[in-house]
Short mmCIF file of C-alpha atoms in Angstrom, two decimals:
data_model
loop_
_atom_site.label_atom_id
_atom_site.label_comp_id
_atom_site.label_asym_id
_atom_site.label_seq_id
_atom_site.Cartn_x
_atom_site.Cartn_y
_atom_site.Cartn_z
CA UNK A 21 20.01 -84.17 -5.88
CA UNK A 22 22.70 -81.85 -7.18
CA UNK A 23 25.80 -81.80 -5.00
CA UNK A 24 26.63 -78.14 -5.62
CA UNK A 25 24.21 -76.54 -3.13
CA UNK A 26 24.79 -73.01 -1.83
CA UNK A 27 22.75 -70.96 0.60
CA UNK A 28 21.70 -67.41 -0.24
CA UNK A 29 19.95 -64.67 1.70
CA UNK A 30 17.75 -62.74 -0.77
CA UNK A 31 17.47 -64.08 -4.31
CA UNK A 32 15.76 -62.16 -7.11
CA UNK A 33 14.76 -63.73 -10.42
CA UNK A 34 14.85 -61.07 -13.14
CA UNK A 35 16.79 -57.81 -13.48
CA UNK A 36 14.14 -55.62 -15.09
CA UNK A 37 12.69 -52.46 -13.51
CA UNK A 38 11.34 -54.45 -10.59
CA UNK A 39 14.26 -56.83 -10.13
CA UNK A 40 17.19 -54.46 -10.19
CA UNK A 41 15.46 -51.84 -8.02
CA UNK A 42 14.54 -54.53 -5.50
CA UNK A 43 18.18 -55.65 -5.49
CA UNK A 44 19.51 -52.15 -4.85
CA UNK A 45 17.01 -51.39 -2.08
CA UNK A 46 17.55 -54.78 -0.43
CA UNK A 47 21.31 -54.23 -0.47
CA UNK A 48 20.88 -50.75 0.98
CA UNK A 49 18.91 -52.34 3.82
CA UNK A 50 21.77 -54.70 4.60
CA UNK A 51 20.69 -57.84 2.77
CA UNK A 52 23.06 -60.07 0.85
CA UNK A 53 21.50 -60.10 -2.62
CA UNK A 54 21.78 -62.40 -5.63
CA UNK A 55 20.09 -61.58 -8.94
CA UNK A 56 19.53 -64.29 -11.55
CA UNK A 57 19.05 -63.02 -15.12
CA UNK A 58 18.66 -65.31 -18.13
CA UNK A 59 19.43 -62.56 -20.66
CA UNK A 60 22.97 -61.39 -21.33
CA UNK A 61 21.97 -57.84 -20.39
CA UNK A 62 20.28 -56.34 -17.34
CA UNK A 63 17.34 -53.97 -17.41
CA UNK A 64 14.61 -56.26 -18.70
CA UNK A 65 12.18 -55.59 -21.53
CA UNK A 66 11.62 -51.93 -20.60
CA UNK A 67 15.23 -50.89 -20.84
CA UNK A 68 16.38 -53.15 -23.68
CA UNK A 69 13.44 -53.61 -26.06
CA UNK A 70 10.56 -51.59 -24.65
CA UNK A 71 9.83 -48.21 -23.12
CA UNK A 72 13.35 -46.74 -23.34
CA UNK A 73 14.31 -47.59 -26.97
CA UNK A 74 10.79 -46.74 -28.15
CA UNK A 75 11.19 -43.24 -26.71
CA UNK A 76 14.46 -42.94 -28.62
CA UNK A 77 12.68 -43.68 -31.92
CA UNK A 78 9.87 -41.29 -30.98
CA UNK A 79 12.47 -38.57 -30.35
CA UNK A 80 14.19 -39.25 -33.68
CA UNK A 81 10.85 -38.96 -35.48
CA UNK A 82 10.08 -35.66 -33.77
CA UNK A 83 13.49 -34.26 -34.70
CA UNK A 84 13.01 -35.24 -38.34
CA UNK A 85 9.61 -33.58 -38.51
CA UNK A 86 10.90 -30.43 -36.80
CA UNK A 87 13.70 -30.22 -39.35
CA UNK A 88 11.28 -30.70 -42.24
CA UNK A 89 8.85 -28.05 -41.03
CA UNK A 90 11.13 -25.41 -39.55
CA UNK A 91 9.63 -22.80 -41.89
CA UNK A 92 6.99 -22.28 -39.20
CA UNK A 93 9.68 -20.41 -37.26
CA UNK A 94 11.08 -18.60 -40.28
CA UNK A 95 13.90 -21.14 -40.64
CA UNK A 96 14.73 -22.52 -44.07
CA UNK A 97 16.87 -25.65 -44.42
CA UNK A 98 17.71 -28.13 -47.11
CA UNK A 99 15.42 -31.15 -47.31
CA UNK A 100 15.95 -33.24 -44.18
CA UNK A 101 16.64 -36.94 -44.67
CA UNK A 102 17.24 -39.86 -42.34
CA UNK A 103 19.91 -42.54 -42.23
CA UNK A 104 17.97 -45.13 -40.24
CA UNK A 105 21.04 -47.29 -39.70
CA UNK A 106 22.62 -44.41 -37.78
CA UNK A 107 19.36 -43.81 -35.94
CA UNK A 108 19.25 -47.42 -34.77
CA UNK A 109 22.93 -47.30 -33.81
CA UNK A 110 22.29 -44.17 -31.71
CA UNK A 111 19.33 -45.86 -30.02
CA UNK A 112 21.26 -49.04 -29.25
CA UNK A 113 24.68 -47.62 -28.39
CA UNK A 114 24.02 -44.18 -26.93
CA UNK A 115 20.71 -44.82 -25.20
CA UNK A 116 20.13 -48.50 -24.39
CA UNK A 117 23.78 -49.50 -23.83
CA UNK A 118 24.39 -46.43 -21.68
CA UNK A 119 21.42 -47.20 -19.46
CA UNK A 120 22.15 -50.92 -19.12
CA UNK A 121 25.77 -50.20 -18.23
CA UNK A 122 24.47 -47.77 -15.61
CA UNK A 123 22.33 -50.50 -14.04
CA UNK A 124 25.31 -52.86 -14.06
CA UNK A 125 27.39 -50.22 -12.30
CA UNK A 126 24.72 -49.70 -9.65
CA UNK A 127 24.47 -53.43 -8.95
CA UNK A 128 28.25 -53.63 -8.56
CA UNK A 129 28.27 -50.53 -6.37
CA UNK A 130 25.81 -52.21 -4.00
CA UNK A 131 27.73 -55.51 -4.10
CA UNK A 132 24.83 -57.39 -5.67
CA UNK A 133 25.83 -60.79 -7.04
CA UNK A 134 24.64 -61.15 -10.65
CA UNK A 135 24.35 -64.67 -12.08
CA UNK A 136 23.63 -65.13 -15.78
CA UNK A 137 21.45 -68.20 -16.25
CA UNK A 138 17.91 -69.50 -16.13
CA UNK A 139 16.29 -70.15 -12.76
CA UNK A 140 14.05 -73.14 -12.21
CA UNK A 141 12.21 -73.55 -8.91
CA UNK A 142 12.33 -76.92 -7.12
CA UNK A 143 10.17 -75.97 -4.13
CA UNK A 144 9.41 -73.09 -1.73
CA UNK A 145 13.03 -72.73 -0.61
CA UNK A 146 15.19 -74.01 -3.43
CA UNK A 147 15.94 -73.39 -7.09
CA UNK A 148 18.41 -74.43 -9.76
CA UNK A 149 20.29 -72.25 -12.21
CA UNK A 150 20.68 -73.72 -15.68
CA UNK A 151 22.49 -72.27 -18.71
CA UNK A 152 20.19 -69.83 -20.56
CA UNK A 153 18.56 -71.13 -23.73
CA UNK A 154 16.72 -74.36 -24.60
CA UNK A 155 16.75 -76.66 -21.59
CA UNK A 156 18.05 -80.10 -22.52
CA UNK A 157 16.80 -81.92 -19.42
CA UNK A 158 14.44 -81.32 -16.54
CA UNK A 159 15.85 -83.56 -13.80
CA UNK A 160 17.59 -82.32 -10.68
CA UNK A 161 21.07 -82.98 -12.00
CA UNK A 162 23.41 -80.34 -13.38
CA UNK A 163 23.59 -76.62 -12.85
CA UNK A 164 23.89 -74.85 -9.52
CA UNK A 165 21.37 -75.41 -6.74
CA UNK A 166 20.55 -72.50 -4.43
CA UNK A 167 18.74 -72.71 -1.13
CA UNK A 168 17.26 -69.28 -0.49
CA UNK A 169 15.99 -67.55 2.63
CA UNK A 170 13.82 -65.09 0.69
CA UNK A 171 12.87 -64.92 -2.99
CA UNK A 172 11.53 -62.03 -5.07
CA UNK A 173 9.99 -62.99 -8.41
CA UNK A 174 10.37 -60.24 -11.02
CA UNK A 175 10.11 -62.22 -14.25
CA UNK A 176 8.15 -59.66 -16.27
CA UNK A 177 5.97 -60.35 -19.29
CA UNK A 178 6.12 -61.14 -23.00
CA UNK A 179 4.06 -60.17 -26.08
CA UNK A 180 0.83 -62.03 -26.74
CA UNK A 181 0.83 -63.98 -29.99
CA UNK A 182 -2.64 -64.19 -31.55
CA UNK A 183 -4.14 -66.87 -33.78
CA UNK A 184 -3.22 -66.43 -37.43
CA UNK A 185 -0.23 -64.20 -36.65
CA UNK A 186 2.71 -66.37 -35.67
CA UNK A 187 5.78 -64.24 -35.00
CA UNK A 188 7.99 -65.06 -37.98
CA UNK A 189 9.39 -63.34 -41.07
CA UNK A 190 7.41 -60.13 -41.60
CA UNK A 191 4.97 -60.68 -38.75
CA UNK A 192 6.73 -59.18 -35.74
CA UNK A 193 6.19 -58.18 -32.14
CA UNK A 194 7.14 -54.82 -30.64
CA UNK A 195 10.75 -55.95 -30.17
CA UNK A 196 10.99 -56.63 -33.88
CA UNK A 197 9.30 -53.32 -34.58
CA UNK A 198 11.94 -51.45 -32.62
CA UNK A 199 14.79 -53.15 -34.48
CA UNK A 200 13.82 -52.82 -38.15
CA UNK A 201 16.77 -52.22 -40.44
CA UNK A 202 14.89 -49.73 -42.61
CA UNK A 203 11.86 -47.50 -42.21
CA UNK A 204 9.06 -49.44 -43.93
CA UNK A 205 6.98 -47.79 -46.62
CA UNK A 206 3.89 -49.56 -45.32
CA UNK A 207 3.42 -50.78 -41.75
CA UNK A 208 0.34 -52.45 -40.30
CA UNK A 209 -0.05 -52.42 -36.52
CA UNK A 210 -2.58 -54.75 -34.91
CA UNK A 211 -3.58 -53.23 -31.60
CA UNK A 212 -4.01 -49.53 -30.95
CA UNK A 213 -3.10 -49.50 -27.27
CA UNK A 214 -0.12 -47.80 -25.64
CA UNK A 215 2.64 -49.55 -27.59
CA UNK A 216 0.88 -49.71 -30.94
CA UNK A 217 -0.15 -46.07 -30.95
CA UNK A 218 3.24 -44.80 -29.75
CA UNK A 219 5.11 -46.72 -32.45
CA UNK A 220 2.52 -45.76 -35.07
CA UNK A 221 3.29 -42.10 -34.40
CA UNK A 222 7.04 -42.73 -34.36
CA UNK A 223 7.14 -44.56 -37.68
CA UNK A 224 4.75 -42.08 -39.28
CA UNK A 225 7.16 -39.30 -38.29
CA UNK A 226 10.05 -41.35 -39.69
CA UNK A 227 8.34 -41.61 -43.07
CA UNK A 228 6.17 -44.74 -43.06
CA UNK A 229 2.51 -44.98 -43.92
CA UNK A 230 0.95 -46.72 -40.94
CA UNK A 231 -2.38 -48.53 -40.63
CA UNK A 232 -3.69 -49.27 -37.12
CA UNK A 233 -6.21 -52.10 -36.76
CA UNK A 234 -7.89 -51.74 -33.37
CA UNK A 235 -10.55 -54.18 -32.18
CA UNK A 236 -12.42 -51.68 -29.97
CA UNK A 237 -14.29 -48.48 -30.95
CA UNK A 238 -11.34 -46.30 -29.82
CA UNK A 239 -7.56 -46.42 -29.91
CA UNK A 240 -5.85 -46.17 -26.49
CA UNK A 241 -9.11 -47.22 -24.79
CA UNK A 242 -7.63 -46.74 -21.29
CA UNK A 243 -7.83 -42.95 -21.74
CA UNK A 244 -10.92 -40.75 -22.01
CA UNK A 245 -12.44 -40.03 -25.39
CA UNK A 246 -11.84 -36.27 -25.40
CA UNK A 247 -8.15 -36.87 -24.64
CA UNK A 248 -7.74 -39.52 -27.34
CA UNK A 249 -9.50 -37.37 -29.93
CA UNK A 250 -6.58 -34.89 -29.78
CA UNK A 251 -4.09 -37.70 -30.44
CA UNK A 252 -6.25 -39.24 -33.16
CA UNK A 253 -6.46 -35.93 -35.01
CA UNK A 254 -2.67 -35.59 -34.95
CA UNK A 255 -2.10 -39.17 -36.12
CA UNK A 256 -4.41 -38.62 -39.06
CA UNK A 257 -2.52 -35.41 -39.90
CA UNK A 258 0.60 -37.57 -40.09
CA UNK A 259 -1.20 -39.82 -42.59
CA UNK A 260 -1.93 -42.70 -40.20
CA UNK A 261 -4.99 -44.78 -41.17
CA UNK A 262 -7.00 -45.82 -38.10
CA UNK A 263 -9.56 -48.60 -38.46
CA UNK A 264 -11.60 -49.28 -35.33
CA UNK A 265 -13.74 -52.32 -34.58
CA UNK A 266 -11.38 -54.29 -36.81
CA UNK A 267 -10.83 -57.97 -36.07
CA UNK A 268 -7.54 -59.33 -37.41
CA UNK A 269 -8.02 -62.73 -39.04
CA UNK A 270 -4.69 -63.83 -40.50
CA UNK A 271 -1.33 -62.70 -41.79
CA UNK A 272 0.32 -64.27 -44.83
CA UNK A 273 4.05 -63.83 -45.31
CA UNK A 274 5.56 -63.40 -48.76
CA UNK A 275 9.15 -62.70 -49.79
CA UNK A 276 8.87 -58.91 -49.71
CA UNK A 277 5.60 -58.22 -47.89
CA UNK A 278 2.83 -59.50 -45.69
CA UNK A 279 -0.90 -59.56 -46.42
CA UNK A 280 -3.15 -58.92 -43.45
CA UNK A 281 -6.78 -60.00 -43.59
CA UNK A 282 -9.19 -58.35 -41.20
CA UNK A 283 -12.92 -57.97 -40.73
CA UNK A 284 -14.81 -54.75 -40.06
CA UNK A 285 -18.59 -54.28 -40.03
CA UNK A 286 -18.98 -57.87 -41.19
CA UNK A 287 -16.90 -57.32 -44.31
CA UNK A 288 -13.53 -58.94 -44.96
CA UNK A 289 -10.73 -56.62 -46.07
CA UNK A 290 -7.04 -57.01 -46.91
CA UNK A 291 -4.05 -54.72 -46.60
CA UNK A 292 -0.52 -55.37 -47.88
CA UNK A 293 2.47 -54.02 -45.97
CA UNK A 294 6.20 -54.43 -45.57
CA UNK A 295 5.66 -55.57 -41.98
CA UNK A 296 2.81 -56.40 -39.62
CA UNK A 297 3.51 -55.60 -35.98
CA UNK A 298 1.24 -57.22 -33.37
CA UNK A 299 0.82 -55.24 -30.13
CA UNK A 300 -2.33 -56.61 -28.53
CA UNK A 301 -1.03 -56.99 -25.00
CA UNK A 302 1.43 -58.93 -22.87
CA UNK A 303 1.34 -62.21 -20.96
CA UNK A 304 2.87 -62.59 -17.47
CA UNK A 305 5.98 -64.78 -17.31
CA UNK A 306 4.74 -67.11 -14.59
CA UNK A 307 5.25 -70.30 -16.59
CA UNK A 308 8.34 -72.25 -17.60
CA UNK A 309 10.39 -71.67 -14.45
CA UNK A 310 8.85 -74.19 -12.06
CA UNK A 311 6.35 -72.02 -10.21
CA UNK A 312 4.03 -75.03 -10.18
CA UNK A 313 6.62 -76.84 -8.02
CA UNK A 314 5.97 -74.32 -5.24
CA UNK A 315 2.88 -73.56 -3.15
CA UNK A 316 2.49 -70.08 -4.68
CA UNK A 317 -1.07 -69.29 -5.76
CA UNK A 318 -1.93 -67.68 -9.10
CA UNK A 319 -5.10 -66.23 -10.60
CA UNK A 320 -6.91 -67.65 -13.62
CA UNK A 321 -4.99 -65.10 -15.71
CA UNK A 322 -1.65 -66.47 -14.57
CA UNK A 323 -0.92 -63.55 -12.22
CA UNK A 324 0.55 -64.18 -8.78
CA UNK A 325 -1.61 -63.30 -5.79
CA UNK A 326 0.17 -60.98 -3.34
CA UNK A 327 -0.63 -58.90 -0.27
CA UNK A 328 0.07 -55.18 0.21
CA UNK A 329 3.78 -55.91 0.72
CA UNK A 330 4.12 -58.06 -2.39
CA UNK A 331 4.24 -61.26 -0.31
CA UNK A 332 2.65 -64.36 -1.82
CA UNK A 333 0.81 -66.99 0.22
CA UNK A 334 4.29 -68.49 0.80
CA UNK A 335 5.79 -66.15 3.46
CA UNK A 336 9.34 -66.09 2.07
CA UNK A 337 8.37 -65.60 -1.60
CA UNK A 338 7.45 -62.18 -3.01
CA UNK A 339 6.32 -61.12 -6.50
CA UNK A 340 6.40 -57.72 -8.21
CA UNK A 341 5.82 -56.02 -11.55
CA UNK A 342 3.98 -57.44 -14.55
CA UNK A 343 3.36 -60.80 -12.88
CA UNK A 344 1.06 -59.39 -10.17
CA UNK A 345 -2.36 -57.71 -10.48
CA UNK A 346 -2.50 -54.04 -11.45
CA UNK A 347 -1.22 -52.01 -14.38
CA UNK A 348 1.89 -53.41 -16.08
CA UNK A 349 3.98 -50.27 -15.69
CA UNK A 350 7.68 -49.96 -14.94
CA UNK A 351 7.18 -47.23 -12.34
CA UNK A 352 4.65 -49.42 -10.50
CA UNK A 353 7.29 -52.17 -10.46
CA UNK A 354 9.82 -49.68 -9.01
CA UNK A 355 7.47 -48.95 -6.13
CA UNK A 356 6.60 -52.60 -5.50
CA UNK A 357 10.31 -53.50 -5.57
CA UNK A 358 11.13 -51.10 -2.75
CA UNK A 359 8.13 -52.31 -0.76
CA UNK A 360 9.08 -55.99 -1.04
CA UNK A 361 12.74 -55.33 -0.21
CA UNK A 362 11.65 -53.32 2.82
CA UNK A 363 9.25 -56.02 3.97
CA UNK A 364 12.05 -58.62 3.92
CA UNK A 365 14.08 -56.31 6.16
CA UNK A 366 11.18 -55.97 8.58
CA UNK A 367 10.21 -52.46 7.51
CA UNK A 368 6.57 -51.38 7.74
CA UNK A 369 6.28 -50.86 3.98
CA UNK A 370 3.13 -51.26 1.90
CA UNK A 371 1.87 -50.71 -1.63
CA UNK A 372 -0.72 -48.22 -0.42
CA UNK A 373 -0.68 -45.89 -3.41
CA UNK A 374 -4.01 -44.25 -4.18
CA UNK A 375 -3.29 -43.61 -7.82
CA UNK A 376 -0.66 -44.93 -10.22
CA UNK A 377 0.07 -42.45 -13.02
CA UNK A 378 -0.37 -43.75 -16.56
CA UNK A 379 1.42 -42.16 -19.51
CA UNK A 380 1.25 -42.70 -23.25
CA UNK A 381 4.03 -41.06 -25.29
CA UNK A 382 1.89 -40.11 -28.25
CA UNK A 383 1.87 -36.73 -29.99
CA UNK A 384 0.72 -34.95 -27.90
CA UNK A 385 1.38 -36.99 -24.79
CA UNK A 386 -1.36 -38.44 -22.59
CA UNK A 387 -1.17 -38.76 -18.82
CA UNK A 388 -3.66 -39.63 -16.12
CA UNK A 389 -3.72 -40.35 -12.39
CA UNK A 390 -6.46 -41.25 -9.94
CA UNK A 391 -10.12 -41.28 -10.93
CA UNK A 392 -11.87 -39.96 -14.01
CA UNK A 393 -15.26 -38.26 -13.76
CA UNK A 394 -16.98 -41.46 -14.89
CA UNK A 395 -15.10 -43.61 -12.38
CA UNK A 396 -15.94 -41.21 -9.56
CA UNK A 397 -19.61 -41.32 -10.53
CA UNK A 398 -19.55 -45.12 -10.53
CA UNK A 399 -18.19 -44.99 -6.97
CA UNK A 400 -20.95 -42.59 -5.92
CA UNK A 401 -18.57 -39.65 -5.40
CA UNK A 402 -19.89 -36.19 -6.24
CA UNK A 403 -17.19 -34.24 -8.01
CA UNK A 404 -16.36 -30.90 -9.56
CA UNK A 405 -14.05 -30.70 -12.54
CA UNK A 406 -12.13 -27.95 -14.27
CA UNK A 407 -10.30 -27.91 -17.58
CA UNK A 408 -7.73 -25.42 -18.84
CA UNK A 409 -6.54 -25.52 -22.46
CA UNK A 410 -2.88 -25.34 -23.47
CA UNK A 411 -4.04 -22.86 -26.12
CA UNK A 412 -4.26 -20.34 -23.25
CA UNK A 413 -0.73 -21.05 -22.04
CA UNK A 414 2.07 -18.79 -23.30
CA UNK A 415 4.76 -21.46 -23.11
CA UNK A 416 2.75 -24.01 -25.10
CA UNK A 417 1.96 -21.41 -27.76
CA UNK A 418 5.61 -20.38 -27.98
CA UNK A 419 6.51 -24.04 -28.49
CA UNK A 420 3.95 -24.23 -31.30
CA UNK A 421 2.18 -26.93 -29.28
CA UNK A 422 -1.12 -25.40 -28.18
CA UNK A 423 -3.21 -28.59 -28.42
CA UNK A 424 -4.73 -30.31 -25.42
CA UNK A 425 -5.71 -29.47 -21.86
CA UNK A 426 -5.29 -30.13 -18.14
CA UNK A 427 -8.31 -31.42 -16.23
CA UNK A 428 -8.61 -31.68 -12.45
CA UNK A 429 -11.21 -33.79 -10.64
CA UNK A 430 -12.04 -32.91 -7.02
CA UNK A 431 -14.58 -33.96 -4.42
CA UNK A 432 -17.42 -31.46 -4.54
CA UNK A 433 -17.71 -30.98 -0.76
CA UNK A 434 -14.05 -30.75 0.25
CA UNK A 435 -12.19 -29.86 -2.94
CA UNK A 436 -9.83 -32.82 -2.38
CA UNK A 437 -8.15 -33.82 -5.62
CA UNK A 438 -8.98 -37.41 -6.58
CA UNK A 439 -7.95 -37.43 -10.23
CA UNK A 440 -6.30 -35.54 -13.06
CA UNK A 441 -5.82 -35.93 -16.80
CA UNK A 442 -3.45 -34.18 -19.18
CA UNK A 443 -3.21 -34.26 -22.94
CA UNK A 444 -0.61 -31.90 -24.31
CA UNK A 445 3.09 -31.01 -24.39
CA UNK A 446 5.11 -32.39 -21.49
CA UNK A 447 2.19 -34.35 -20.05
CA UNK A 448 4.52 -37.20 -19.01
CA UNK A 449 6.48 -34.81 -16.78
CA UNK A 450 3.60 -32.67 -15.56
CA UNK A 451 1.60 -35.62 -14.20
CA UNK A 452 4.12 -36.09 -11.36
CA UNK A 453 2.92 -32.95 -9.57
CA UNK A 454 -0.64 -34.18 -9.80
CA UNK A 455 0.36 -37.67 -8.64
CA UNK A 456 1.73 -36.07 -5.48
CA UNK A 457 -1.48 -34.06 -5.09
CA UNK A 458 -3.76 -37.09 -5.51
CA UNK A 459 -1.70 -39.45 -3.36
CA UNK A 460 -1.30 -36.84 -0.60
CA UNK A 461 -4.96 -35.87 -0.88
CA UNK A 462 -4.27 -32.19 -1.40
CA UNK A 463 -7.16 -29.93 -2.30
CA UNK A 464 -7.65 -27.53 -5.19
CA UNK A 465 -6.73 -24.54 -3.04
CA UNK A 466 -3.34 -26.11 -2.22
CA UNK A 467 -2.56 -26.20 -5.95
CA UNK A 468 -4.04 -22.77 -6.64
CA UNK A 469 -1.88 -21.21 -3.93
CA UNK A 470 1.29 -22.89 -5.16
CA UNK A 471 3.20 -20.39 -7.29
CA UNK A 472 4.05 -21.88 -10.67
CA UNK A 473 6.84 -20.16 -12.65
CA UNK A 474 5.91 -18.20 -15.77
CA UNK A 475 5.98 -18.96 -18.63
CA UNK A 476 5.96 -22.73 -18.17
CA UNK A 477 3.87 -25.71 -19.15
CA UNK A 478 3.01 -26.26 -15.48
CA UNK A 479 0.84 -23.15 -15.27
CA UNK A 480 -2.32 -24.81 -16.69
CA UNK A 481 -2.38 -26.97 -13.55
CA UNK A 482 -2.63 -23.85 -11.37
CA UNK A 483 -5.10 -22.29 -13.82
CA UNK A 484 -7.39 -25.35 -13.60
CA UNK A 485 -7.17 -25.21 -9.79
CA UNK A 486 -8.14 -21.51 -9.93
CA UNK A 487 -11.24 -22.52 -11.90
CA UNK A 488 -12.11 -25.17 -9.32
CA UNK A 489 -12.04 -22.68 -6.44
CA UNK A 490 -14.10 -20.17 -8.43
CA UNK A 491 -11.46 -17.59 -9.37
CA UNK A 492 -10.36 -18.22 -12.97
CA UNK A 493 -7.67 -15.90 -14.30
CA UNK A 494 -6.82 -16.60 -17.93
CA UNK A 495 -10.09 -18.04 -19.17
#
């Protein structure tokens, strides 16, 4: 047994959206907190190589397209070009580095101890910290041994690697896709979910020809067909080729390109590209850190079973974020982090959310919360729905972004809002109002009687509520 044994109060493995928020909340509640992070930066996948840098590239693509097509507004400019090296530097230095330094500052402000290293669990109350990187030995010697009172697991997830597409050379995951040195002329994306579709739109805006190979009949299958059709139309206007029901078979690297073989309708096809990016999902990081040495139970998918407070079957061990059941979303991890930290402090916290908002940063954006009409029907709930188009909204028209709509779903007898969907400009911001409405079980009249400023993108929410209560104004 290692001689260097120290006792800690609350230990958190991982400093991503779940880990660092749990650390801050636990510290605010008076706990002595230690965070163990194997990377040399805090913030996890989301902040370093995921949702934040991808939004930076999406923004850069939008700016380039706006500059190229400013004649719509009577503005004439010289041909807009892009220096992608500068774009990547802006993303890394002005966006990612700024946000990670902010998280570091917050951890220091709350006197959270941050240890850089790789945690390996010995049992339900003890772990070792080894230097990050390939582990040279697996015995109990070496490193620092910590005996913890409470443990929060926030180890996140990693990209799924599929057969025939080993991540090497020109076959890359989303991290590689975000860090390309040049905008590719041809890019193949396997997987048309959230990440694949967002980056397809970004790189199309930046000048690439993108081919999406999606194995299901619809890209972004988590959203309703009439919402996705608006996004699909825009992607095709950007020149993106979308092939549904396509099964990727293999990728073959060459010096300057990669050949992707896929099958559709029983016929084998090939496409040659500069890079092939695989975005078919993520796997929970519940292996390779000794979880099997504890009594913690996992599902057959490798997820950790937890109660409404994030507590595992081991009373002093909690788990949050991508490694527990539910959508793998950063904002869900934020919520679970606060709940777990509160539970350790004896607070009556619980993950009792009714609806977790989902957002896809496509063009236009998609957002949804609560139930869809189909889901309500499956649950035997009679509903009324109302849809208001952005084409009838002055602000959307003045932004030259009239595509899409707001849809509200309410119980037929009481008018209680149980779901909402938005496709259109600012959907990622607008969904927050509807998340409050669904989670607080407001009714359509509550929304209809809430004065929304004019002219704003929020007005279609009130307009849809007006329709639900039988008094439509602008339709």
